[in-house]
CSV table of C-alpha atoms and ligand atoms in Angstrom, one decimal:
chain,number,residue,atom,x,y,z
A,192,UNK,CA,25.6,-20.7,-188.8
A,193,UNK,CA,28.4,-18.3,-188.8
A,194,UNK,CA,28.8,-14.6,-189.4
A,195,UNK,CA,32.4,-14.3,-191.6
A,196,UNK,CA,34.0,-10.6,-191.5
A,197,UNK,CA,36.0,-10.6,-194.8
A,198,UNK,CA,37.7,-7.8,-196.7
A,199,UNK,CA,36.6,-7.7,-200.3
A,200,UNK,CA,34.6,-6.1,-202.8
A,201,UNK,CA,31.3,-7.2,-202.4
A,202,UNK,CA,30.4,-7.5,-206.5
A,203,UNK,CA,33.1,-10.6,-206.3
A,204,UNK,CA,31.3,-12.4,-203.7
A,205,UNK,CA,30.1,-15.9,-204.7
A,206,UNK,CA,27.1,-16.0,-202.3
A,207,UNK,CA,23.6,-16.9,-203.1
A,208,UNK,CA,22.6,-12.7,-202.5
A,209,UNK,CA,24.5,-9.9,-202.1
A,210,UNK,CA,23.1,-6.8,-200.2
A,211,UNK,CA,23.2,-3.2,-202.0
A,212,UNK,CA,23.2,-0.3,-199.8
A,213,UNK,CA,20.7,1.6,-202.2
A,214,UNK,CA,18.8,5.0,-202.1
A,215,UNK,CA,14.9,5.2,-202.2
A,216,UNK,CA,14.5,5.4,-205.9
A,217,UNK,CA,16.3,2.1,-206.5
A,218,UNK,CA,17.8,3.7,-209.6
A,219,UNK,CA,21.4,3.4,-208.8
A,220,UNK,CA,23.9,5.9,-207.0
A,221,UNK,CA,27.5,6.1,-205.9
A,222,UNK,CA,29.3,4.0,-203.6
A,223,UNK,CA,28.4,0.4,-203.4
A,224,UNK,CA,25.4,0.8,-205.3
A,225,UNK,CA,27.4,2.1,-208.3
A,226,UNK,CA,29.8,-0.5,-208.2
A,227,UNK,CA,26.9,-3.2,-208.1
A,228,UNK,CA,25.0,-1.9,-210.9
A,229,UNK,CA,28.3,-1.4,-213.0
A,230,UNK,CA,29.4,-5.3,-212.2
A,231,UNK,CA,25.5,-6.6,-213.0
A,232,UNK,CA,25.1,-4.8,-216.2
A,233,UNK,CA,21.9,-2.5,-217.3
A,234,UNK,CA,19.6,-5.2,-217.0
A,235,UNK,CA,19.5,-4.6,-213.1
A,236,UNK,CA,18.8,-1.2,-213.6
A,237,UNK,CA,15.6,-2.3,-215.8
A,238,UNK,CA,14.6,-4.7,-213.2
A,239,UNK,CA,14.9,-1.8,-210.3
A,240,UNK,CA,12.8,0.5,-212.5
A,241,UNK,CA,9.9,-1.8,-212.0
A,242,UNK,CA,10.2,-2.1,-208.2
A,243,UNK,CA,8.7,1.4,-207.6
A,244,UNK,CA,11.4,2.4,-205.1
A,245,UNK,CA,11.8,1.3,-201.5
A,246,UNK,CA,11.2,2.8,-198.0
A,247,UNK,CA,14.0,3.2,-195.5
A,248,UNK,CA,14.5,0.3,-193.5
A,249,UNK,CA,13.0,-1.9,-196.1
A,250,UNK,CA,14.5,-4.3,-198.7
A,251,UNK,CA,13.6,-5.5,-202.3
A,252,UNK,CA,15.0,-8.5,-204.2
A,253,UNK,CA,16.4,-8.7,-208.2
A,254,UNK,CA,18.4,-11.3,-209.8
A,255,UNK,CA,22.1,-10.6,-210.1
A,256,UNK,CA,22.7,-10.8,-214.0
A,257,UNK,CA,26.3,-10.8,-214.6
A,258,UNK,CA,27.4,-11.0,-210.8
A,259,UNK,CA,28.4,-13.9,-209.3
A,260,UNK,CA,25.6,-14.0,-206.6
A,261,UNK,CA,22.0,-15.2,-207.7
A,262,UNK,CA,20.3,-12.4,-206.2
A,263,UNK,CA,21.0,-8.8,-205.2
A,264,UNK,CA,18.9,-7.6,-202.1
A,265,UNK,CA,18.2,-3.7,-202.3
A,266,UNK,CA,18.0,-2.3,-199.0
A,267,UNK,CA,17.8,1.5,-197.9
A,268,UNK,CA,19.7,2.6,-194.9
A,269,UNK,CA,18.9,5.9,-192.8
A,270,UNK,CA,20.8,8.9,-193.6
A,271,UNK,CA,22.7,9.9,-190.2
A,272,UNK,CA,21.0,13.0,-188.5
A,273,UNK,CA,23.2,12.8,-185.6
A,274,UNK,CA,21.5,9.5,-184.0
A,275,UNK,CA,18.1,10.8,-182.4
A,276,UNK,CA,16.0,10.4,-185.3
A,277,UNK,CA,15.7,6.4,-185.2
A,278,UNK,CA,18.6,5.5,-187.3
A,279,UNK,CA,19.7,2.7,-185.0
A,280,UNK,CA,16.2,1.0,-185.4
A,281,UNK,CA,16.0,1.8,-189.2
A,282,UNK,CA,19.6,0.3,-189.7
A,283,UNK,CA,18.6,-2.9,-187.8
A,284,UNK,CA,15.6,-3.2,-190.0
A,285,UNK,CA,17.7,-2.9,-193.0
A,286,UNK,CA,19.8,-6.1,-191.8
A,287,UNK,CA,16.7,-8.2,-190.9
A,288,UNK,CA,14.4,-7.4,-193.5
A,289,UNK,CA,17.7,-8.2,-195.9
A,290,UNK,CA,18.1,-11.6,-194.3
A,291,UNK,CA,14.4,-12.6,-194.1
A,292,UNK,CA,14.1,-11.7,-197.7
A,293,UNK,CA,17.0,-13.9,-198.2
A,294,UNK,CA,15.6,-16.8,-196.1
A,295,UNK,CA,12.1,-16.5,-198.3
A,296,UNK,CA,14.2,-16.9,-201.5
A,297,UNK,CA,16.3,-20.0,-200.1
A,298,UNK,CA,19.2,-18.3,-199.8
A,299,UNK,CA,21.9,-20.1,-197.8
A,300,UNK,CA,24.3,-17.4,-197.7
A,301,UNK,CA,24.4,-13.6,-197.9
A,302,UNK,CA,27.0,-10.7,-198.0
A,303,UNK,CA,26.5,-7.3,-196.7
A,304,UNK,CA,28.3,-4.0,-196.9
A,305,UNK,CA,28.5,-1.7,-194.1
A,306,UNK,CA,25.1,-0.1,-194.7
A,307,UNK,CA,24.8,3.3,-194.3
A,308,UNK,CA,28.4,3.9,-193.3
A,309,UNK,CA,29.5,5.6,-196.8
A,310,UNK,CA,27.6,8.8,-198.1
A,311,UNK,CA,24.7,8.2,-195.6
A,312,UNK,CA,27.4,9.2,-192.8
A,313,UNK,CA,26.5,6.8,-189.9
A,314,UNK,CA,29.7,6.8,-187.9
A,315,UNK,CA,31.6,3.6,-189.2
A,316,UNK,CA,32.1,2.0,-185.4
A,317,UNK,CA,28.5,2.1,-184.6
A,318,UNK,CA,27.6,1.0,-188.3
A,319,UNK,CA,29.8,-2.0,-187.4
A,320,UNK,CA,28.2,-2.5,-184.0
A,321,UNK,CA,24.9,-2.3,-185.5
A,322,UNK,CA,25.7,-4.6,-188.3
A,323,UNK,CA,27.4,-7.2,-186.2
A,324,UNK,CA,24.5,-7.1,-183.4
A,325,UNK,CA,21.7,-7.5,-186.0
A,326,UNK,CA,23.2,-10.3,-187.9
A,327,UNK,CA,24.3,-12.3,-184.7
A,328,UNK,CA,20.6,-11.8,-183.2
A,329,UNK,CA,19.2,-13.5,-186.5
A,330,UNK,CA,21.9,-16.1,-186.5
A,331,UNK,CA,20.8,-17.3,-182.9
A,332,UNK,CA,17.7,-18.4,-184.5
A,333,UNK,CA,18.3,-19.2,-188.1
A,334,UNK,CA,20.9,-21.0,-190.0
A,335,UNK,CA,22.5,-19.0,-192.8
A,336,UNK,CA,26.0,-18.0,-193.5
A,337,UNK,CA,26.5,-14.1,-193.5
A,338,UNK,CA,29.3,-12.6,-194.7
A,339,UNK,CA,30.1,-8.7,-193.5
A,340,UNK,CA,32.3,-7.4,-196.4
A,341,UNK,CA,34.7,-4.7,-195.5
A,342,UNK,CA,36.1,-2.5,-198.5
A,343,UNK,CA,39.1,-0.9,-197.8
A,344,UNK,CA,41.4,-0.6,-194.9
A,345,UNK,CA,40.0,2.4,-193.2
A,346,UNK,CA,36.5,1.3,-193.5
A,347,UNK,CA,36.8,-0.8,-190.0
A,348,UNK,CA,36.6,1.4,-186.9
A,349,UNK,CA,36.3,-0.4,-183.6
A,350,UNK,CA,34.3,1.3,-181.1
A,351,UNK,CA,37.0,4.0,-179.2
A,352,UNK,CA,36.4,2.7,-175.7
A,353,UNK,CA,37.1,-1.1,-176.7
A,354,UNK,CA,39.9,-0.3,-179.2
A,355,UNK,CA,41.6,1.7,-176.1
A,356,UNK,CA,40.9,-1.2,-173.5
A,357,UNK,CA,42.5,-3.7,-175.8
A,358,UNK,CA,45.3,-1.8,-176.9
A,359,UNK,CA,46.2,-1.2,-173.3
A,360,UNK,CA,45.6,-4.8,-172.3
A,361,UNK,CA,47.9,-5.7,-175.5
A,362,UNK,CA,50.5,-3.3,-174.2
A,363,UNK,CA,50.5,-4.8,-171.0
A,364,UNK,CA,50.4,-8.4,-172.0
A,365,UNK,CA,51.9,-9.0,-175.2
A,366,UNK,CA,54.9,-6.6,-175.2
A,367,UNK,CA,56.1,-7.9,-171.4
A,368,UNK,CA,56.8,-11.1,-173.0
A,369,UNK,CA,59.3,-9.7,-175.0
A,370,UNK,CA,60.9,-7.9,-172.2
A,371,UNK,CA,60.9,-11.5,-170.4
A,372,UNK,CA,58.5,-10.5,-167.4
A,373,UNK,CA,55.5,-12.4,-167.9
A,374,UNK,CA,54.5,-14.9,-165.4
A,375,UNK,CA,51.4,-17.0,-165.7
A,376,UNK,CA,48.5,-15.4,-163.7
A,377,UNK,CA,48.5,-16.6,-159.9
A,378,UNK,CA,45.5,-18.6,-160.6
A,379,UNK,CA,46.4,-20.4,-163.6
A,380,UNK,CA,49.7,-21.2,-162.2
A,381,UNK,CA,48.3,-22.3,-159.0
A,382,UNK,CA,45.8,-24.6,-160.3
A,383,UNK,CA,48.0,-26.2,-162.9
A,384,UNK,CA,50.4,-27.1,-160.1
A,385,UNK,CA,47.9,-28.6,-158.1
A,386,UNK,CA,46.4,-30.7,-160.8
A,387,UNK,CA,50.0,-31.8,-161.9
A,388,UNK,CA,50.9,-32.5,-158.1
A,389,UNK,CA,47.7,-34.6,-157.7
A,390,UNK,CA,48.3,-36.7,-160.6
A,391,UNK,CA,52.1,-37.0,-160.1
A,392,UNK,CA,51.5,-38.1,-156.3
A,393,UNK,CA,48.9,-40.6,-157.3
A,394,UNK,CA,51.2,-42.4,-159.9
A,395,UNK,CA,54.3,-41.8,-157.7
A,396,UNK,CA,52.2,-44.0,-154.9
A,397,UNK,CA,51.2,-46.8,-157.4
A,398,UNK,CA,54.7,-46.9,-158.5
A,399,UNK,CA,56.3,-47.0,-155.2
A,400,UNK,CA,54.0,-49.9,-154.0
A,401,UNK,CA,55.4,-53.3,-154.0
A,402,UNK,CA,52.0,-54.2,-155.0
A,403,UNK,CA,51.5,-51.9,-157.6
A,404,UNK,CA,49.7,-54.1,-159.7
A,405,UNK,CA,47.0,-55.0,-157.4
A,406,UNK,CA,43.8,-52.7,-157.0
A,407,UNK,CA,44.6,-49.5,-155.7
A,408,UNK,CA,41.3,-49.9,-153.6
A,409,UNK,CA,42.9,-52.7,-151.7
A,410,UNK,CA,46.1,-50.6,-150.9
A,411,UNK,CA,44.7,-47.2,-150.4
A,412,UNK,CA,41.2,-47.9,-149.5
A,413,UNK,CA,37.9,-46.8,-151.4
A,414,UNK,CA,38.2,-42.8,-151.6
A,415,UNK,CA,41.8,-43.1,-153.0
A,416,UNK,CA,40.6,-45.5,-155.5
A,417,UNK,CA,37.5,-43.3,-156.4
A,418,UNK,CA,39.6,-39.9,-156.8
A,419,UNK,CA,42.4,-41.7,-158.7
A,420,UNK,CA,39.5,-43.4,-160.8
A,421,UNK,CA,38.3,-39.8,-161.5
A,422,UNK,CA,41.7,-38.3,-162.5
A,423,UNK,CA,42.3,-41.2,-165.0
A,424,UNK,CA,38.8,-40.5,-166.5
A,425,UNK,CA,39.8,-37.0,-166.8
A,426,UNK,CA,42.9,-37.7,-168.4
A,427,UNK,CA,41.4,-39.9,-171.1
A,428,UNK,CA,38.7,-37.6,-171.6
A,429,UNK,CA,39.0,-36.4,-175.5
A,430,UNK,CA,38.2,-32.8,-176.7
A,431,UNK,CA,35.0,-34.0,-177.9
A,432,UNK,CA,34.0,-35.9,-174.6
A,433,UNK,CA,35.0,-32.6,-172.8
A,434,UNK,CA,32.9,-30.5,-174.8
A,435,UNK,CA,29.8,-32.4,-174.8
A,436,UNK,CA,30.3,-33.1,-171.0
A,437,UNK,CA,30.6,-29.1,-170.7
A,438,UNK,CA,27.6,-28.3,-172.7
A,439,UNK,CA,25.6,-30.7,-170.5
A,440,UNK,CA,26.8,-29.3,-167.4
A,441,UNK,CA,25.7,-25.7,-168.9
A,442,UNK,CA,22.3,-26.9,-169.7
A,443,UNK,CA,22.8,-25.9,-173.4
A,444,UNK,CA,21.5,-27.6,-176.4
A,445,UNK,CA,24.0,-28.2,-179.2
A,446,UNK,CA,22.5,-26.1,-181.5
A,447,UNK,CA,22.7,-23.0,-178.9
A,448,UNK,CA,26.4,-24.0,-178.2
A,449,UNK,CA,27.5,-24.1,-181.6
A,450,UNK,CA,25.6,-20.7,-182.6
A,451,UNK,CA,26.9,-19.1,-179.9
A,452,UNK,CA,30.3,-20.4,-180.9
A,453,UNK,CA,29.9,-19.0,-184.5
A,454,UNK,CA,30.5,-22.6,-185.8
A,455,UNK,CA,28.7,-24.2,-188.5
A,456,UNK,CA,26.1,-26.7,-187.8
A,457,UNK,CA,28.0,-29.5,-190.2
A,458,UNK,CA,31.4,-28.8,-188.6
A,459,UNK,CA,29.7,-29.5,-184.9
A,460,UNK,CA,28.2,-32.8,-186.3
A,461,UNK,CA,31.7,-33.8,-187.3
A,462,UNK,CA,33.0,-33.2,-184.0
A,463,UNK,CA,29.7,-34.9,-182.5
A,464,UNK,CA,30.4,-38.2,-184.3
A,465,UNK,CA,34.2,-38.4,-183.9
A,466,UNK,CA,35.2,-38.9,-180.4
A,467,UNK,CA,38.9,-38.3,-181.6
A,468,UNK,CA,38.3,-34.8,-183.3
A,469,UNK,CA,41.0,-32.4,-183.4
A,470,UNK,CA,39.7,-28.8,-184.0
A,471,UNK,CA,41.7,-26.1,-185.2
A,472,UNK,CA,42.9,-23.4,-182.3
A,473,UNK,CA,40.3,-20.9,-183.3
A,474,UNK,CA,37.5,-23.5,-183.5
A,475,UNK,CA,38.5,-24.8,-180.0
A,476,UNK,CA,38.4,-21.2,-178.6
A,477,UNK,CA,35.1,-20.6,-180.1
A,478,UNK,CA,33.6,-23.4,-177.9
A,479,UNK,CA,35.5,-22.1,-174.7
A,480,UNK,CA,33.7,-18.8,-175.4
A,481,UNK,CA,30.2,-20.4,-176.3
A,482,UNK,CA,30.4,-22.1,-172.9
A,483,UNK,CA,31.7,-19.1,-170.8
A,484,UNK,CA,34.6,-20.7,-169.4
A,485,UNK,CA,37.1,-19.1,-167.6
A,486,UNK,CA,41.0,-18.7,-168.3
A,487,UNK,CA,41.7,-22.2,-166.3
A,488,UNK,CA,38.7,-24.0,-167.7
A,489,UNK,CA,39.5,-22.5,-171.5
A,490,UNK,CA,43.3,-23.9,-170.8
A,491,UNK,CA,42.1,-27.3,-169.7
A,492,UNK,CA,39.8,-27.3,-172.9
A,493,UNK,CA,42.3,-26.2,-175.1
A,494,UNK,CA,44.8,-28.7,-173.9
A,495,UNK,CA,42.5,-31.7,-174.9
A,496,UNK,CA,43.2,-30.5,-178.5
A,497,UNK,CA,47.1,-29.9,-178.1
A,498,UNK,CA,46.8,-26.3,-177.7
A,499,UNK,CA,47.8,-23.6,-175.0
A,500,UNK,CA,47.3,-19.9,-174.7
A,501,UNK,CA,50.6,-18.1,-174.9
A,502,UNK,CA,51.3,-14.6,-174.2
A,503,UNK,CA,53.6,-14.2,-177.1
A,504,UNK,CA,50.6,-14.4,-179.7
A,505,UNK,CA,48.4,-11.6,-180.2
A,506,UNK,CA,45.5,-13.7,-181.2
A,507,UNK,CA,45.7,-15.3,-177.9
A,508,UNK,CA,46.1,-12.2,-175.9
A,509,UNK,CA,43.2,-10.7,-177.3
A,510,UNK,CA,41.1,-13.8,-176.4
A,511,UNK,CA,42.5,-13.7,-173.0
A,512,UNK,CA,41.4,-10.0,-172.8
A,513,UNK,CA,37.7,-11.1,-173.4
A,514,UNK,CA,37.8,-14.1,-171.1
A,515,UNK,CA,39.1,-12.1,-168.2
A,516,UNK,CA,36.6,-9.4,-168.6
A,517,UNK,CA,34.0,-11.9,-169.2
A,518,UNK,CA,32.8,-10.9,-172.3
A,519,UNK,CA,31.6,-13.7,-174.3
A,520,UNK,CA,30.1,-12.4,-177.6
A,521,UNK,CA,31.9,-14.1,-180.0
A,522,UNK,CA,30.8,-11.6,-182.7
A,523,UNK,CA,32.4,-8.8,-180.7
A,524,UNK,CA,35.7,-10.7,-180.1
A,525,UNK,CA,35.7,-11.5,-183.9
A,526,UNK,CA,35.3,-7.6,-184.6
A,527,UNK,CA,38.5,-6.9,-182.5
A,528,UNK,CA,40.7,-9.9,-184.0
A,529,UNK,CA,39.5,-8.7,-187.4
A,530,UNK,CA,40.8,-5.3,-186.6
A,531,UNK,CA,44.1,-6.5,-185.6
A,532,UNK,CA,44.3,-9.0,-188.8
A,533,UNK,CA,44.1,-12.1,-186.7
A,534,UNK,CA,42.0,-15.4,-187.5
A,535,UNK,CA,38.5,-15.3,-186.2
A,536,UNK,CA,36.6,-17.5,-184.0
A,537,UNK,CA,34.5,-20.3,-185.2
A,538,UNK,CA,33.9,-19.3,-188.9
B,1395,ADP,P1,25.4,4.5,-197.8
B,1395,ADP,O1,25.0,5.4,-198.7
B,1395,ADP,O2,24.4,3.6,-197.6
B,1395,ADP,O3,26.1,5.1,-196.9
B,1395,ADP,P2,27.8,3.7,-199.4
B,1395,ADP,O4,27.8,2.9,-200.8
B,1395,ADP,O5,28.1,5.2,-199.8
B,1395,ADP,O6,26.4,3.6,-199.0
B,1395,ADP,O7,28.6,3.2,-198.5
B,1395,ADP,C1,28.3,2.0,-197.6
B,1395,ADP,C2,29.7,1.1,-197.4
B,1395,ADP,O8,30.0,0.4,-198.5
B,1395,ADP,C3,30.8,1.7,-197.1
B,1395,ADP,O9,31.5,1.4,-196.0
B,1395,ADP,C4,31.8,1.9,-198.4
B,1395,ADP,O10,33.1,1.7,-198.0
B,1395,ADP,C5,31.5,0.5,-198.5
B,1395,ADP,N1,31.7,0.3,-200.3
B,1395,ADP,C6,31.9,0.8,-201.3
B,1395,ADP,N2,32.1,0.0,-202.4
B,1395,ADP,C7,31.9,-0.9,-201.8
B,1395,ADP,C8,32.4,-2.4,-202.7
B,1395,ADP,N3,32.5,-2.2,-204.1
B,1395,ADP,N4,32.3,-3.6,-201.7
B,1395,ADP,C9,32.1,-3.4,-200.5
B,1395,ADP,N5,31.7,-2.5,-199.8
B,1395,ADP,C10,31.9,-1.4,-200.5
């Protein structure tokens, strides 16, 4: 199930478990640890005293007391010593151990702060990468609603290379529209024109024929009839039918597809059971990403749901950037969308 990136105070999250970036004593500290203890009340510290501390990279669980969450999972992130001291592996282990503990306690939802990204000094862009990758990997194998809670505007930093690349792409493509210079890319424009012409030609031929009411096959032969049938099938195909067809063609299972799309299982079964289901645009795009469609195929799928990609929308331009680069990691795309204050894909 999906990964949501949200801006909030983790002590306000109504989820089954929130994760505390604690220290090895588990006896309270500053930052998010202090905020959680203040909101939970003194009973939390009393229970923590019974736990005997926690190793770096491991996790322990308590109840949530006055917090809206049922549990608090306390994990100890690594202190940053330059990156050559197993920091990444330990941080991955914090996320993994916390989610496994949550699963063991029957939690369907969990919220994380950016572990180690405060007083422990882990560079924020790298801490974010590790968080998104570790959670994403876990979600490919398990069902859970996971929230990555970003606190304060400046705690969200995209990797330098990625943010420079995207910014350049946005500058090139997004602003150009405002100067009225943008033209559809050659491949998209051509493909669109070809398809349109083929359909128009076919319809025009029928319309112009004095025997239009008769079978096409009788007038134009078997081949023309078959290709017209094919065109008509494509015209009639709904978003749901096209999606399911493409999942089959790609050899994916339903679960592989909705997980790669960061889409909830329940939403997917709704789509599966309703041939005329009309998804939101971010959901439709999420499936295009999961199916690793190129720009032209993405446009066709979106069209089935009544949408198009536009260069006058920052959301669309960012999505196009990733598709053009064949970067189909929905979580990475969501990082970038979040950074630019846009809707996220899937969840
Ligand atoms: P660490 O010692 O693991 O670095 P910190 O508490 O210092 O832990 O910081 C971890 C992250 O938690 C930082 O990104 C910080 O901005 C964030 N944070 C601090 N308070 C909160 C809060 N109330 N809710 C969510 N995140 C928070």
